[in-house]
Short mmCIF file of C-alpha atoms in Angstrom, two decimals:
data_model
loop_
_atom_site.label_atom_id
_atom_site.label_comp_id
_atom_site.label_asym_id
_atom_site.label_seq_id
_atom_site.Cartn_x
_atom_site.Cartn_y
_atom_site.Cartn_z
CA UNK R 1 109.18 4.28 74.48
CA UNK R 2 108.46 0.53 74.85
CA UNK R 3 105.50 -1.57 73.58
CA UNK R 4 105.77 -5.34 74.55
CA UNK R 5 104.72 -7.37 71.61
CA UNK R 6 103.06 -10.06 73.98
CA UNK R 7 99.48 -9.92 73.62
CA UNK R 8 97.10 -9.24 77.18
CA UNK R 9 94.52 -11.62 78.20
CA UNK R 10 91.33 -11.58 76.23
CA UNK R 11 88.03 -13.04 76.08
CA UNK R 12 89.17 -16.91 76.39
CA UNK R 13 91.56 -16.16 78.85
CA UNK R 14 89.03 -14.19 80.92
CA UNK R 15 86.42 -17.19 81.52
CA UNK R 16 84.63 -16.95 84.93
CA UNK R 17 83.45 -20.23 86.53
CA UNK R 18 79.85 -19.80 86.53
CA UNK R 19 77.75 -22.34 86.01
CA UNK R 20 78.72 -26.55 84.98
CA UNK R 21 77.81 -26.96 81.51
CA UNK R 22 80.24 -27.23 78.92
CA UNK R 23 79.68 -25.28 75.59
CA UNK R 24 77.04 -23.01 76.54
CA UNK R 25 76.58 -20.30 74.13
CA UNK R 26 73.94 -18.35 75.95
CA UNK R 27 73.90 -14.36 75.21
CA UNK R 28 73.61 -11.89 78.57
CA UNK R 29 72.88 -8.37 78.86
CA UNK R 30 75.03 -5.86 80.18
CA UNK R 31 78.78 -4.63 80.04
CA UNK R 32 81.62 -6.96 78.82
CA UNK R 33 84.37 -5.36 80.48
CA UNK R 34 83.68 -2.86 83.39
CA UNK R 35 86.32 0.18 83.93
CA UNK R 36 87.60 2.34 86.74
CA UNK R 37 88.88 5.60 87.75
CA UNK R 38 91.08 5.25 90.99
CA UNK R 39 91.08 8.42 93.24
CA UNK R 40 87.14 9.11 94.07
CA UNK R 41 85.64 6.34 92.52
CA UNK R 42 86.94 3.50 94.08
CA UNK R 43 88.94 4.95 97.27
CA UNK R 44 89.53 8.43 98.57
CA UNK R 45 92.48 10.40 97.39
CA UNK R 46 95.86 8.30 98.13
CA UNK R 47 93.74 6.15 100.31
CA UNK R 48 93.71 2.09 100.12
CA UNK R 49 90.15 0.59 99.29
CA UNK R 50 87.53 0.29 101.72
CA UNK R 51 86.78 -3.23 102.62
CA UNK R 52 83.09 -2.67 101.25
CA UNK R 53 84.80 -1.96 97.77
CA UNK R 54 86.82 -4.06 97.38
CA UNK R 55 84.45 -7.03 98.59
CA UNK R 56 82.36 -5.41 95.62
CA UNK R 57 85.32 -5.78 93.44
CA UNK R 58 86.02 -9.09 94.03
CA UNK R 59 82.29 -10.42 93.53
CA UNK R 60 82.53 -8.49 90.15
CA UNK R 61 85.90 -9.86 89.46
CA UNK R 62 83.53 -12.95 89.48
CA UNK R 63 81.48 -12.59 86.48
CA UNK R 64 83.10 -10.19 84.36
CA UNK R 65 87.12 -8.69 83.32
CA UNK R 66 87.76 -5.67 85.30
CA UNK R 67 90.11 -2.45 84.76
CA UNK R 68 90.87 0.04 86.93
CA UNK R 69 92.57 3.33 84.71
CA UNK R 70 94.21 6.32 87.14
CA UNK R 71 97.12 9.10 86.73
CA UNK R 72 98.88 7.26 89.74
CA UNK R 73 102.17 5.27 89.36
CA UNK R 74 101.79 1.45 89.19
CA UNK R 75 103.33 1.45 92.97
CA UNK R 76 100.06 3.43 93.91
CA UNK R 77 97.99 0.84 92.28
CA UNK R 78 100.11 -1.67 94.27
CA UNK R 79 99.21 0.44 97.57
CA UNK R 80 95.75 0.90 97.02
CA UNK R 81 94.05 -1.82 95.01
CA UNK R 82 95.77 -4.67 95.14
CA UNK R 83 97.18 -4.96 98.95
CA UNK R 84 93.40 -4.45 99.90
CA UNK R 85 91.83 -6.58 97.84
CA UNK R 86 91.89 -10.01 98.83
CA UNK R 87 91.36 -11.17 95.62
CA UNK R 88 91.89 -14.99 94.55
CA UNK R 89 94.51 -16.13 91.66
CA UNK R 90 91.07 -16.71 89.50
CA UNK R 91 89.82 -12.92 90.19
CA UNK R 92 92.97 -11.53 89.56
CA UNK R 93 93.10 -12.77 86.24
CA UNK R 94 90.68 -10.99 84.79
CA UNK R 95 92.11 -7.73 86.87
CA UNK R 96 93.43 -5.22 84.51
CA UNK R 97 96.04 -2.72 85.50
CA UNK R 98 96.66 0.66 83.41
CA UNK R 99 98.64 3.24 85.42
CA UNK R 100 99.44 6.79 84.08
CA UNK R 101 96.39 7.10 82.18
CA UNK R 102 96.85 3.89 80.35
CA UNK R 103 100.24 5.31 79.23
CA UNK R 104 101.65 1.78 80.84
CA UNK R 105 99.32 -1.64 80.90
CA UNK R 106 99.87 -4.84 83.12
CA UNK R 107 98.51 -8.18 83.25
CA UNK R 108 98.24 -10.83 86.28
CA UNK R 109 101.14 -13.25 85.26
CA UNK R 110 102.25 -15.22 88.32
CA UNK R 111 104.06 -17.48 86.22
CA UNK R 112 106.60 -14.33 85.01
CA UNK R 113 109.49 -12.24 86.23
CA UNK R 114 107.32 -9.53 87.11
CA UNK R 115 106.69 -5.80 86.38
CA UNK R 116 109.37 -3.55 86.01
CA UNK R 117 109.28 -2.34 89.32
CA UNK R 118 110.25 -5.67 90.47
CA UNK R 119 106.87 -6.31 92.03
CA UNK R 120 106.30 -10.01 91.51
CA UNK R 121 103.15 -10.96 89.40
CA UNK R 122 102.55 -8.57 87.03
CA UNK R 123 103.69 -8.19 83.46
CA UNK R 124 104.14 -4.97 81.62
CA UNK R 125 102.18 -5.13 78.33
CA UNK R 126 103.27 -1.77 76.96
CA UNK R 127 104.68 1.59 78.04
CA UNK R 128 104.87 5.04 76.12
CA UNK R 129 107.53 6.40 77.86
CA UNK R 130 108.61 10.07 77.89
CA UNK R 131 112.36 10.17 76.37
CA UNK R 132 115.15 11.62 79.25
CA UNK R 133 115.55 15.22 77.11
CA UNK R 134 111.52 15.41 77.14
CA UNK R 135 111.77 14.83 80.97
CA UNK R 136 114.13 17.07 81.53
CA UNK R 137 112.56 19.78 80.10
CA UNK R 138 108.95 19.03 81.32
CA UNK R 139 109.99 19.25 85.05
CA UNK R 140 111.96 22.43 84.36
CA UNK R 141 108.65 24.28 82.16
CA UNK R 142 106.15 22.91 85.32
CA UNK R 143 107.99 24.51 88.20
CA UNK R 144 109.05 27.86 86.17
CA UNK R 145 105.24 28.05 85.63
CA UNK R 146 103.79 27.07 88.73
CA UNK R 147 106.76 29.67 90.27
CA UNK R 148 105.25 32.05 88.05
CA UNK R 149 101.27 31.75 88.57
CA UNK R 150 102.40 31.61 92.50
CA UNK R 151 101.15 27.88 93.07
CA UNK R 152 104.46 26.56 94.33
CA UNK R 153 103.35 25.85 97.49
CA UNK R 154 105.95 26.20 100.80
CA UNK R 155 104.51 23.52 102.73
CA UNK R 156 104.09 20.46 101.17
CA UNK R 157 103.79 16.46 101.77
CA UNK R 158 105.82 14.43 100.03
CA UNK R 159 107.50 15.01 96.26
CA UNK R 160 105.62 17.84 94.23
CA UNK R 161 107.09 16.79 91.13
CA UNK R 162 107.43 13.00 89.92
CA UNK R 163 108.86 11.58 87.06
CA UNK R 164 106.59 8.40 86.57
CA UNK R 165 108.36 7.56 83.25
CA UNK R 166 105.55 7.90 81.27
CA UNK R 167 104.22 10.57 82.99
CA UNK R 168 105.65 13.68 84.86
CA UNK R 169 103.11 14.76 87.45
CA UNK R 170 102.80 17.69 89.52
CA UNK R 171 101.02 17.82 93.09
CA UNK R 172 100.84 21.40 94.28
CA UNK R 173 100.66 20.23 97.84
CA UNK R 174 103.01 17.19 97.25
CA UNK R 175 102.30 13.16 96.95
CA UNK R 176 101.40 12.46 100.34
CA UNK R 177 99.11 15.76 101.34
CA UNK R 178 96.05 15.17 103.83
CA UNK R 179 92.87 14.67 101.75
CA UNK R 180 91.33 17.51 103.53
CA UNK R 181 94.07 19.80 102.76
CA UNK R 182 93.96 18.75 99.03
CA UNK R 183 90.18 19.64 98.78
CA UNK R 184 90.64 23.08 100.18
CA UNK R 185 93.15 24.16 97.94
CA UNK R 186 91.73 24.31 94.40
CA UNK R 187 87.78 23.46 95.27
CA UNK R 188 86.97 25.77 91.82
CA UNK R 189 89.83 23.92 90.03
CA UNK R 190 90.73 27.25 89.05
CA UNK R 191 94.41 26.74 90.30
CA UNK R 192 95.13 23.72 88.34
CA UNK R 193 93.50 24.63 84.93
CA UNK R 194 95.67 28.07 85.28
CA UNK R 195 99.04 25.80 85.62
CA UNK R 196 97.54 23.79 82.66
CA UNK R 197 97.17 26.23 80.07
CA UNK R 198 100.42 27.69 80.85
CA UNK R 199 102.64 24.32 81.00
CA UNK R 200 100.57 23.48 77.55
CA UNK R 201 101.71 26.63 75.85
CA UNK R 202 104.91 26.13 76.33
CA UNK R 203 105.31 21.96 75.78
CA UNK R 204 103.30 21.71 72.30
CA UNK R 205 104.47 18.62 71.56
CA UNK R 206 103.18 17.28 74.87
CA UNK R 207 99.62 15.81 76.39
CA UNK R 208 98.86 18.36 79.51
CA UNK R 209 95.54 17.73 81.39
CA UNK R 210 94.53 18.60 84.83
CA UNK R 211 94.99 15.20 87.04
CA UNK R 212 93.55 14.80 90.88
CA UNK R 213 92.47 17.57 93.13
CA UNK R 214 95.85 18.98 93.19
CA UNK R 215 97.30 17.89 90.03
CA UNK R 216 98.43 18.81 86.42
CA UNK R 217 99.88 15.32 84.09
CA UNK R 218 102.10 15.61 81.59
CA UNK R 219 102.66 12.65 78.16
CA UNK R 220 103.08 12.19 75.02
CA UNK R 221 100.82 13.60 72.69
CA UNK R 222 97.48 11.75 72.38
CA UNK R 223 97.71 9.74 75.19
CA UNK R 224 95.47 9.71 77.50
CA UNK R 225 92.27 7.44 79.29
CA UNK R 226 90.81 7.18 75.97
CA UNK R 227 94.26 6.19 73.93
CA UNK R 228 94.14 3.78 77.58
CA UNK R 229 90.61 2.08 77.04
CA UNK R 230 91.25 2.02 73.06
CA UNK R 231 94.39 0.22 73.77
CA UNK R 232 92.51 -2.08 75.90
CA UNK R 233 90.17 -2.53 73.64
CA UNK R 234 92.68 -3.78 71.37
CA UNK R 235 94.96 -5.70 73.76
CA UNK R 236 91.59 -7.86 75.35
CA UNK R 237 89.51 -8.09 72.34
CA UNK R 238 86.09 -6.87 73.86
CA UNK R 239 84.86 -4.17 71.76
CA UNK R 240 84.84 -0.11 73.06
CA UNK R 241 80.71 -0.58 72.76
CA UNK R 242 80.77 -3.85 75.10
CA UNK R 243 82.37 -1.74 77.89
CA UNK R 244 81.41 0.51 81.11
CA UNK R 245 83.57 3.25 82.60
CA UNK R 246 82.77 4.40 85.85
CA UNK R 247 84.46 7.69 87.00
CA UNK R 248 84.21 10.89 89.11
CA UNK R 249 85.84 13.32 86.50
CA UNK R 250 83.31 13.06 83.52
CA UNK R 251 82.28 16.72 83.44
CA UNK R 252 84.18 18.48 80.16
CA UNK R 253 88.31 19.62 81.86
CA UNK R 254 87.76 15.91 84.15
CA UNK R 255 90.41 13.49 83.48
CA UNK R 256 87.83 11.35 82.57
CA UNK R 257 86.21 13.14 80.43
CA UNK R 258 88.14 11.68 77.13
CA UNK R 259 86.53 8.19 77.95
CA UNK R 260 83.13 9.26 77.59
CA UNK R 261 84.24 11.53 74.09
CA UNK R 262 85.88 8.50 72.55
CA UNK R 263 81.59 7.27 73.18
CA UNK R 264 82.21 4.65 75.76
CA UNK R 265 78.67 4.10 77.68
CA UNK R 266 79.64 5.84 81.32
CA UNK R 267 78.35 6.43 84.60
CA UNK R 268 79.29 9.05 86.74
CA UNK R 269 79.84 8.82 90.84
CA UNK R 270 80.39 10.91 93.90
CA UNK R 271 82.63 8.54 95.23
CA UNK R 272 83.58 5.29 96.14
CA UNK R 273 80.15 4.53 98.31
CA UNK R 274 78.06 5.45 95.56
CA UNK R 275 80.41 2.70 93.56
CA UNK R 276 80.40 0.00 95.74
CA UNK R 277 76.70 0.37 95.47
CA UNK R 278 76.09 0.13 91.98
CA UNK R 279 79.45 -2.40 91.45
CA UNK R 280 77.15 -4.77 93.85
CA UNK R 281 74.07 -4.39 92.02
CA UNK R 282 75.90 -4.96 88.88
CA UNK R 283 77.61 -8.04 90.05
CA UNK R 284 74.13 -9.28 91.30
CA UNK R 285 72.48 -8.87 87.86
CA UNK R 286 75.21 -10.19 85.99
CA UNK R 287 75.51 -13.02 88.00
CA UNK R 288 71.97 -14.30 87.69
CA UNK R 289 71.90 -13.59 84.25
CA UNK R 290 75.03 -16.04 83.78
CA UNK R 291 73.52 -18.66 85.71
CA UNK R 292 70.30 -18.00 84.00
CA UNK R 293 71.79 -18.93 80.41
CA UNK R 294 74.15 -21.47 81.31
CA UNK R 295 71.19 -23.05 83.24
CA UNK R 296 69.07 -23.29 79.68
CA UNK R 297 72.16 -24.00 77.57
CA UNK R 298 72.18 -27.06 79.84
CA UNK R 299 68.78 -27.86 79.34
CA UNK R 300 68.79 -27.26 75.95
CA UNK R 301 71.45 -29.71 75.50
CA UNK R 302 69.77 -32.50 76.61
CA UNK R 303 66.32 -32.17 75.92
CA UNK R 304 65.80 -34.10 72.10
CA UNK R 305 63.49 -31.79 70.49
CA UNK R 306 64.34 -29.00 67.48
CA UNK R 307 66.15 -26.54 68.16
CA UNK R 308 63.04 -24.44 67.20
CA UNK R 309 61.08 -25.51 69.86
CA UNK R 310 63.13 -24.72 73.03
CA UNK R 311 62.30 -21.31 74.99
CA UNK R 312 64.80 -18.66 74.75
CA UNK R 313 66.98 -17.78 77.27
CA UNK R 314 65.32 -15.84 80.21
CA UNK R 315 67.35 -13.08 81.60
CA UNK R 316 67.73 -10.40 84.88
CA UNK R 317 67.09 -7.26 83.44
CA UNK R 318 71.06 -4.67 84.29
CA UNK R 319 69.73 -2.06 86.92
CA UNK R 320 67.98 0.95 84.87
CA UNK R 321 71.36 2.68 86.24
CA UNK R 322 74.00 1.16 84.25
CA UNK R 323 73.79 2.62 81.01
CA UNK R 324 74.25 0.83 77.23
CA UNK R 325 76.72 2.16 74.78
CA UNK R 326 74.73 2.47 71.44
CA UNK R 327 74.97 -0.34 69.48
CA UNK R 328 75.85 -2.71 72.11
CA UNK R 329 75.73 -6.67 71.75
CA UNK R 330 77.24 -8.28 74.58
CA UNK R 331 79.48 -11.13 73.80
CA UNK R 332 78.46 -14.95 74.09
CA UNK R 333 79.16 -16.84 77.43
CA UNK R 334 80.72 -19.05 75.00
CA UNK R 335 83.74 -16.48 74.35
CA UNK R 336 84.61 -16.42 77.99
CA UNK R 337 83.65 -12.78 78.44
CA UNK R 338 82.36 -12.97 81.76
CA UNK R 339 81.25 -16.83 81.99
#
């Protein structure tokens, strides 16, 4: 297991260029850091983003730090977020990157050497990897079982087992199977939680959740999306209660379910239309409310009267969509949050 010592970009390094006037310190409604599931939220299974998402994406990239969270390997995220996206130097700073469930965590760095894959860019912040004995031993326990339970699967697309370092996944119908074929094979998810109870019986010591349509994920103990947004929190500096998670596997057994537990404010989607929807609307409000303060920290800045006597900021109200976490107090446009 590695854990760079290196700390991610936070609030300062995060600043969006909205708006001319030095030192405002306007407040704005609304998420500090916005969060995303891969698979179903943002793109189909496996699938690169649709231009309408990731034109979403990039006009939220605008105004406010972005994650996107997912089982997949980082050369997934590679395949379907960022060779799609079309994003600018600027956006892409404020682009967070946590493969395996947040088991691994990498920040925009064009100045570096690069991930570890060797994919230009990208630093690795941290990685909880699995040791070689516990790898060993978790491929051998997940194909005994799925042998077992009869879910080892003669035709298949692509690898059913992958050792992602951090993670060992299982696909029943293999990496590259046809979305429609992945939907029809465990629509009751009956399959998958099966495979999980079994594999977690007999790895204790080991973190095993259902994954995808087709898939179980094995870690370390403890780490999952939530040890992933908690580590973000940490890493960035914007507070658990300052952030959104948007995902399609909130319901209790969902991969995405810890997220909301841990009591980050989330919103639950069908898929990626229904996301590029509200990430537009979001990016709208958020927007105007940014340009709205800085516009009266200006103003207040160089009108001479007491500070008393000058009108408070006038905000966009977030869509009644986009829920609050309790307690929330966005951060000030000073801080470089979003503006």
């Amino acid at each position: 297991m590695s854990d760079a010592r290196t700390p991610a970009p936070g609030h300062a390094d995060h600043a969006a260029a909205v708006g001319t006037c030095p030192g405002a310190t306007g407040t704005v409604p609304g998420p500090g850091l916005v969060a995303f599931d891969l698979d179903g939220t943002l793109a189909p299974s496996k699938s690169p983003l649709p231009e309408p998402m990731a034109a979403a994406l990039r006009g939220l990239l605008d105004v406010v730090p972005v994650c996107v969270i997912s089982g997949g390997q980082v050369a997934q995220f590679h395949d379907q977020v960022l060779t799609g996206l079309g994003a600018s130097p600027a956006q892409l700073s404020r682009l967070h990157l946590m493969p395996t469930c947040g088991t691994r965590y990498y920040t925009y760095d064009p100045q570096g050497e690069g991930d570890s894959d060797g994919r230009g860019d990208w630093r690795l912040v941290y990685a909880n990897d699995l040791t070689a004995s516990q790898t060993r031993e978790v491929l051998a326990v997940v194909e005994e079982e799925a042998r077992r339970l009869g879910l080892w699967e003669d035709r298949t697309w692509g690898p059913v087992l992958e050792d992602r370092g951090s993670q060992v996944t299982f696909s029943a119908l293999g990496q590259d199977a046809p979305l429609k074929a992945k939907e029809a094979w465990d629509p009751s998810g009956e399959k998958k939680s099966a495979l999980r109870d079994a594999v977690a019986q007999r790895l204790p010591g080991l973190e095993v959740r259902s994954g995808g349509s087709t898939s179980v994920d094995i870690t370390q103990k403890g780490v999952d999306k939530a040890y992933g947004m908690t580590r973000l929190a940490r890493a960035t500096g914007i507070p658990l209660a300052e952030m959104l998670f948007v995902g399609d596997r909130l319901d209790p057994g969902g991969n995405d379910y810890p997220v909301k537990a841990l009591g980050v404010a989330c919103r639950a989607v069908t898929g990626w239309e229904e996301t590029a929807e509200l990430v537009t609307e979001l990016a709208r409000e958020l927007g105007s409310a940014l340009a709205d303060s800085d516009a009266a920290a200006c103003a207040a800045r160089t009108v001479s009267a007491p500070a008393s006597t000058v009108a408070p900021t006038a905000v966009s109200p977030l869509p009644p969509s986009v829920p609050s976490a309790p307690g929330h107090q966005a951060p000030a446009v000073g801080a470089g949050g979003r503006g």
